[in-house]
Amino acid sequence: MHIQKGVETAFPGIGVTEGIIEPLAIQREDPLLESLKEEIIHEIQARYTLERIKDEPLFRAYRDFFWSVGVDPTKTRPASEALVRRILAGKTLPTINTAVDAYNLASARSGIPIAAFDAGRLSGDLTMRFAGEGEEFVGIGMTKPVILNENQVILTDAEAIIAIYPYRDSDATKITIATEAIHLVACGVPKVESGKVARAYEIAVRYLNRYASVPRKNER
């Protein structure tokens, strides 16, 4: 991924770990994945409390980044924090498909937001840049586009905006049962060590290999 100089200058230390995961055989659900989900839920409940989650240094780093690009993290949570908060509030985690569920669990366990795109729907290389005035974006679940602010950081391919970094992916490139290859991106921001981002990526790859790939692998 090419990160434009202006973004690197404004946010020293911003960076990603990324790669292509294939071949995939995504299913609606998998009982073994549900077992892993319960394991991670118990782990998170033992590690955090809902009252103090905002003060955890890792989540604080993403909150600080959100404030700096004009996004209120008390209303729009960083993706990993949103998953952890959902668990701590006693709510069920969504079941989308085995690929999305797998990397969501990696995000919750690691605390690192993870973006994922259907590689077959991408065009050319990815770029991280600032949005231009008036650019529009349609994220997963949106019924109409939002107008972006100039200071928002986005990811694009050669033709379109594919994500508002690091919290909302494009509806056009979302992962479905038909997806055969995923472009996976673990998202780092200033004050988050690159090693933590790399480890989150490795966890997500391991889960995808076990629960969404063919042939299924036996590591966990």
mmCIF file of C-alpha atoms in Angstrom:
data_model
loop_
_atom_site.group_PDB
_atom_site.id
_atom_site.type_symbol
_atom_site.label_atom_id
_atom_site.label_comp_id
_atom_site.label_asym_id
_atom_site.label_seq_id
_atom_site.Cartn_x
_atom_site.Cartn_y
_atom_site.Cartn_z
ATOM 1 C CA MET A 1 0.000 0.000 0.000
ATOM 2 C CA HIS A 2 1.216 3.463 -0.879
ATOM 3 C CA ILE A 3 0.793 5.968 1.961
ATOM 4 C CA GLN A 4 0.836 9.527 0.700
ATOM 5 C CA LYS A 5 3.492 11.729 2.243
ATOM 6 C CA GLY A 6 0.978 14.188 3.656
ATOM 7 C CA VAL A 7 -0.661 11.443 5.720
ATOM 8 C CA GLU A 8 2.706 10.190 7.007
ATOM 9 C CA THR A 9 3.687 13.744 7.927
ATOM 10 C CA ALA A 10 0.434 14.436 9.760
ATOM 11 C CA PHE A 11 0.397 11.061 11.528
ATOM 12 C CA PRO A 12 3.926 9.767 12.177
ATOM 13 C CA GLY A 13 3.886 6.045 12.784
ATOM 14 C CA ILE A 14 0.708 5.333 10.837
ATOM 15 C CA GLY A 15 0.989 2.083 8.905
ATOM 16 C CA VAL A 16 -0.541 -1.261 8.005
ATOM 17 C CA THR A 17 0.230 -4.930 7.656
ATOM 18 C CA GLU A 18 -1.502 -6.380 4.618
ATOM 19 C CA GLY A 19 -1.682 -9.334 2.277
ATOM 20 C CA ILE A 20 -3.869 -11.535 0.084
ATOM 21 C CA ILE A 21 -5.518 -14.605 1.628
ATOM 22 C CA GLU A 22 -6.609 -17.322 -0.800
ATOM 23 C CA PRO A 23 -8.103 -19.714 -1.842
ATOM 24 C CA LEU A 24 -11.231 -19.302 0.224
ATOM 25 C CA ALA A 25 -14.248 -21.494 0.855
ATOM 26 C CA ILE A 26 -16.451 -19.213 2.953
ATOM 27 C CA GLN A 27 -19.499 -20.688 4.681
ATOM 28 C CA ARG A 28 -22.424 -19.126 6.493
ATOM 29 C CA GLU A 29 -21.250 -20.509 9.830
ATOM 30 C CA ASP A 30 -19.079 -23.152 11.450
ATOM 31 C CA PRO A 31 -19.641 -24.763 14.887
ATOM 32 C CA LEU A 32 -15.884 -24.766 15.530
ATOM 33 C CA LEU A 33 -15.755 -21.031 14.871
ATOM 34 C CA GLU A 34 -18.613 -20.550 17.316
ATOM 35 C CA SER A 35 -16.546 -22.401 19.921
ATOM 36 C CA LEU A 36 -13.630 -20.049 19.299
ATOM 37 C CA LYS A 37 -16.021 -17.123 19.651
ATOM 38 C CA GLU A 38 -17.030 -18.304 23.132
ATOM 39 C CA GLU A 39 -13.375 -18.709 24.108
ATOM 40 C CA ILE A 40 -12.531 -15.169 23.041
ATOM 41 C CA ILE A 41 -15.624 -13.744 24.728
ATOM 42 C CA HIS A 42 -14.537 -15.237 28.056
ATOM 43 C CA GLU A 43 -10.975 -13.984 27.534
ATOM 44 C CA ILE A 44 -12.134 -10.413 26.873
ATOM 45 C CA GLN A 45 -14.543 -10.425 29.809
ATOM 46 C CA ALA A 46 -11.636 -11.399 32.059
ATOM 47 C CA ARG A 47 -9.282 -8.777 30.588
ATOM 48 C CA TYR A 48 -11.407 -5.617 30.395
ATOM 49 C CA THR A 49 -14.285 -3.813 32.058
ATOM 50 C CA LEU A 50 -16.828 -1.674 30.237
ATOM 51 C CA GLU A 51 -16.188 1.265 32.553
ATOM 52 C CA ARG A 52 -12.433 1.395 31.913
ATOM 53 C CA ILE A 53 -12.147 0.304 28.292
ATOM 54 C CA LYS A 54 -11.772 3.875 27.031
ATOM 55 C CA ASP A 55 -8.654 4.308 29.166
ATOM 56 C CA GLU A 56 -6.811 1.285 27.788
ATOM 57 C CA PRO A 57 -3.729 2.695 25.966
ATOM 58 C CA LEU A 58 -4.373 0.713 22.787
ATOM 59 C CA PHE A 59 -7.961 1.841 22.402
ATOM 60 C CA ARG A 60 -7.022 5.356 23.492
ATOM 61 C CA ALA A 61 -4.586 5.594 20.568
ATOM 62 C CA TYR A 62 -7.364 4.887 18.078
ATOM 63 C CA ARG A 63 -9.714 7.271 19.862
ATOM 64 C CA ASP A 64 -7.085 10.010 19.662
ATOM 65 C CA PHE A 65 -6.678 9.364 15.943
ATOM 66 C CA PHE A 66 -10.436 9.581 15.422
ATOM 67 C CA TRP A 67 -10.611 12.953 17.183
ATOM 68 C CA SER A 68 -7.754 14.232 15.012
ATOM 69 C CA VAL A 69 -9.639 13.453 11.778
ATOM 70 C CA GLY A 70 -12.939 14.896 12.970
ATOM 71 C CA VAL A 71 -14.677 11.672 14.019
ATOM 72 C CA ASP A 72 -16.239 11.520 17.490
ATOM 73 C CA PRO A 73 -15.200 8.113 18.935
ATOM 74 C CA THR A 74 -17.951 8.290 21.559
ATOM 75 C CA LYS A 75 -20.465 8.058 18.709
ATOM 76 C CA THR A 76 -18.482 6.144 16.078
ATOM 77 C CA ARG A 77 -16.285 3.607 17.824
ATOM 78 C CA PRO A 78 -13.012 2.246 16.472
ATOM 79 C CA ALA A 79 -13.925 -1.172 15.046
ATOM 80 C CA SER A 80 -11.993 -3.261 17.559
ATOM 81 C CA GLU A 81 -13.277 -1.253 20.532
ATOM 82 C CA ALA A 82 -16.843 -1.597 19.258
ATOM 83 C CA LEU A 83 -16.483 -5.393 19.212
ATOM 84 C CA VAL A 84 -14.991 -5.473 22.706
ATOM 85 C CA ARG A 85 -17.682 -3.163 24.062
ATOM 86 C CA ARG A 86 -20.342 -5.378 22.549
ATOM 87 C CA ILE A 87 -18.895 -8.381 24.355
ATOM 88 C CA LEU A 88 -18.590 -6.545 27.683
ATOM 89 C CA ALA A 89 -22.181 -5.330 27.395
ATOM 90 C CA GLY A 90 -23.345 -8.939 27.122
ATOM 91 C CA LYS A 91 -24.515 -8.610 23.534
ATOM 92 C CA THR A 92 -24.034 -11.355 20.962
ATOM 93 C CA LEU A 93 -21.420 -10.920 18.275
ATOM 94 C CA PRO A 94 -22.885 -10.792 14.766
ATOM 95 C CA THR A 95 -22.688 -13.888 12.588
ATOM 96 C CA ILE A 96 -22.008 -12.726 9.015
ATOM 97 C CA ASN A 97 -20.005 -15.546 7.450
ATOM 98 C CA THR A 98 -16.963 -17.576 8.464
ATOM 99 C CA ALA A 99 -14.468 -15.126 6.955
ATOM 100 C CA VAL A 100 -15.912 -11.929 8.431
ATOM 101 C CA ASP A 101 -16.504 -13.630 11.770
ATOM 102 C CA ALA A 102 -12.926 -14.953 11.787
ATOM 103 C CA TYR A 103 -11.181 -11.626 11.266
ATOM 104 C CA ASN A 104 -13.621 -9.863 13.597
ATOM 105 C CA LEU A 105 -12.547 -12.273 16.325
ATOM 106 C CA ALA A 106 -8.905 -11.522 15.535
ATOM 107 C CA SER A 107 -9.688 -7.811 15.841
ATOM 108 C CA ALA A 108 -11.453 -8.262 19.181
ATOM 109 C CA ARG A 109 -8.683 -10.441 20.591
ATOM 110 C CA SER A 110 -5.840 -8.170 19.440
ATOM 111 C CA GLY A 111 -7.541 -4.784 19.868
ATOM 112 C CA ILE A 112 -6.440 -3.800 16.341
ATOM 113 C CA PRO A 113 -9.011 -2.755 13.698
ATOM 114 C CA ILE A 114 -8.891 -5.047 10.675
ATOM 115 C CA ALA A 115 -10.205 -4.135 7.229
ATOM 116 C CA ALA A 116 -10.919 -6.698 4.538
ATOM 117 C CA PHE A 117 -11.851 -6.401 0.887
ATOM 118 C CA ASP A 118 -12.917 -8.836 -1.814
ATOM 119 C CA ALA A 119 -9.693 -8.912 -3.828
ATOM 120 C CA GLY A 120 -11.625 -9.797 -6.961
ATOM 121 C CA ARG A 121 -13.486 -6.489 -6.750
ATOM 122 C CA LEU A 122 -10.402 -4.308 -6.328
ATOM 123 C CA SER A 123 -8.667 -2.489 -9.158
ATOM 124 C CA GLY A 124 -4.921 -1.875 -9.007
ATOM 125 C CA ASP A 125 -2.850 -1.050 -5.941
ATOM 126 C CA LEU A 126 -4.148 0.467 -2.711
ATOM 127 C CA THR A 127 -3.385 3.986 -1.521
ATOM 128 C CA MET A 128 -3.890 5.717 1.818
ATOM 129 C CA ARG A 129 -4.619 9.434 1.388
ATOM 130 C CA PHE A 130 -6.696 12.312 2.634
ATOM 131 C CA ALA A 131 -10.193 12.664 1.236
ATOM 132 C CA GLY A 132 -10.883 15.513 -1.132
ATOM 133 C CA GLU A 133 -13.592 18.052 -0.476
ATOM 134 C CA GLY A 134 -16.983 16.661 -1.492
ATOM 135 C CA GLU A 135 -15.882 13.066 -2.108
ATOM 136 C CA GLU A 136 -18.589 10.518 -1.394
ATOM 137 C CA PHE A 137 -18.426 7.081 0.182
ATOM 138 C CA VAL A 138 -20.893 4.216 0.622
ATOM 139 C CA GLY A 139 -19.958 1.892 3.469
ATOM 140 C CA ILE A 140 -21.300 -1.501 4.404
ATOM 141 C CA GLY A 141 -24.914 -1.180 5.491
ATOM 142 C CA MET A 142 -25.317 2.372 4.206
ATOM 143 C CA THR A 143 -28.358 3.222 2.096
ATOM 144 C CA LYS A 144 -26.904 6.471 0.753
ATOM 145 C CA PRO A 145 -23.417 7.982 0.447
ATOM 146 C CA VAL A 146 -21.810 10.216 3.046
ATOM 147 C CA ILE A 147 -19.857 13.337 2.143
ATOM 148 C CA LEU A 148 -16.283 13.124 3.426
ATOM 149 C CA ASN A 149 -14.268 15.862 5.083
ATOM 150 C CA GLU A 150 -10.882 16.900 3.732
ATOM 151 C CA ASN A 151 -8.999 15.736 6.821
ATOM 152 C CA GLN A 152 -10.437 12.214 6.813
ATOM 153 C CA VAL A 153 -7.997 9.431 5.967
ATOM 154 C CA ILE A 154 -9.253 7.004 3.341
ATOM 155 C CA LEU A 155 -8.122 3.935 1.428
ATOM 156 C CA THR A 156 -8.601 3.758 -2.328
ATOM 157 C CA ASP A 157 -7.858 1.391 -5.146
ATOM 158 C CA ALA A 158 -7.219 2.675 -8.662
ATOM 159 C CA GLU A 159 -10.866 3.596 -9.177
ATOM 160 C CA ALA A 160 -12.780 4.163 -5.942
ATOM 161 C CA ILE A 161 -12.721 4.790 -2.202
ATOM 162 C CA ILE A 162 -12.801 1.418 -0.451
ATOM 163 C CA ALA A 163 -12.630 2.474 3.215
ATOM 164 C CA ILE A 164 -12.704 5.308 5.699
ATOM 165 C CA TYR A 165 -9.611 4.464 7.715
ATOM 166 C CA PRO A 166 -9.706 2.611 10.029
ATOM 167 C CA TYR A 167 -13.361 1.948 10.751
ATOM 168 C CA ARG A 168 -15.668 1.508 7.769
ATOM 169 C CA ASP A 169 -15.215 -0.573 4.613
ATOM 170 C CA SER A 170 -16.939 -0.126 1.268
ATOM 171 C CA ASP A 171 -20.146 -1.956 0.495
ATOM 172 C CA ALA A 172 -18.913 -2.603 -3.044
ATOM 173 C CA THR A 173 -15.899 -4.626 -1.863
ATOM 174 C CA LYS A 174 -17.386 -6.383 1.183
ATOM 175 C CA ILE A 175 -16.693 -10.050 1.902
ATOM 176 C CA THR A 176 -19.475 -12.449 0.896
ATOM 177 C CA ILE A 177 -19.934 -16.188 0.487
ATOM 178 C CA ALA A 178 -18.826 -15.770 -3.125
ATOM 179 C CA THR A 179 -15.493 -14.124 -2.216
ATOM 180 C CA GLU A 180 -12.533 -16.239 -3.326
ATOM 181 C CA ALA A 181 -9.653 -14.027 -2.157
ATOM 182 C CA ILE A 182 -9.383 -11.381 0.577
ATOM 183 C CA HIS A 183 -7.110 -8.359 0.690
ATOM 184 C CA LEU A 184 -6.604 -8.148 4.442
ATOM 185 C CA VAL A 185 -5.372 -4.984 6.170
ATOM 186 C CA ALA A 186 -4.477 -4.665 9.863
ATOM 187 C CA CYS A 187 -4.701 -0.950 10.625
ATOM 188 C CA GLY A 188 -2.129 0.928 12.685
ATOM 189 C CA VAL A 189 -2.204 4.507 13.937
ATOM 190 C CA PRO A 190 0.285 6.711 15.830
ATOM 191 C CA LYS A 191 1.235 5.394 19.294
ATOM 192 C CA VAL A 192 0.469 1.782 18.328
ATOM 193 C CA GLU A 193 3.544 -0.402 17.888
ATOM 194 C CA SER A 194 3.931 -1.905 14.425
ATOM 195 C CA GLY A 195 4.580 -5.278 16.034
ATOM 196 C CA LYS A 196 1.096 -5.285 17.535
ATOM 197 C CA VAL A 197 -0.381 -4.556 14.128
ATOM 198 C CA ALA A 198 1.631 -7.384 12.562
ATOM 199 C CA ARG A 199 0.535 -9.832 15.269
ATOM 200 C CA ALA A 200 -3.114 -8.912 14.731
ATOM 201 C CA TYR A 201 -2.672 -9.628 11.035
ATOM 202 C CA GLU A 202 -1.077 -12.998 11.809
ATOM 203 C CA ILE A 203 -3.966 -13.954 14.104
ATOM 204 C CA ALA A 204 -6.488 -13.028 11.421
ATOM 205 C CA VAL A 205 -4.621 -15.049 8.797
ATOM 206 C CA ARG A 206 -4.519 -18.059 11.106
ATOM 207 C CA TYR A 207 -8.257 -17.867 11.753
ATOM 208 C CA LEU A 208 -9.055 -17.402 8.061
ATOM 209 C CA ASN A 209 -6.878 -20.368 7.149
ATOM 210 C CA ARG A 210 -8.677 -22.526 9.661
ATOM 211 C CA TYR A 211 -12.274 -21.425 9.191
ATOM 212 C CA ALA A 212 -12.614 -19.935 5.706
ATOM 213 C CA SER A 213 -9.976 -21.503 3.465
ATOM 214 C CA VAL A 214 -9.765 -24.622 1.359
ATOM 215 C CA PRO A 215 -8.336 -27.038 2.122
ATOM 216 C CA ARG A 216 -8.978 -26.405 5.808
ATOM 217 C CA LYS A 217 -5.791 -26.324 7.833
ATOM 218 C CA ASN A 218 -5.414 -27.767 11.297
ATOM 219 C CA GLU A 219 -3.504 -25.035 13.109
ATOM 220 C CA ARG A 220 -5.221 -22.664 15.544
#
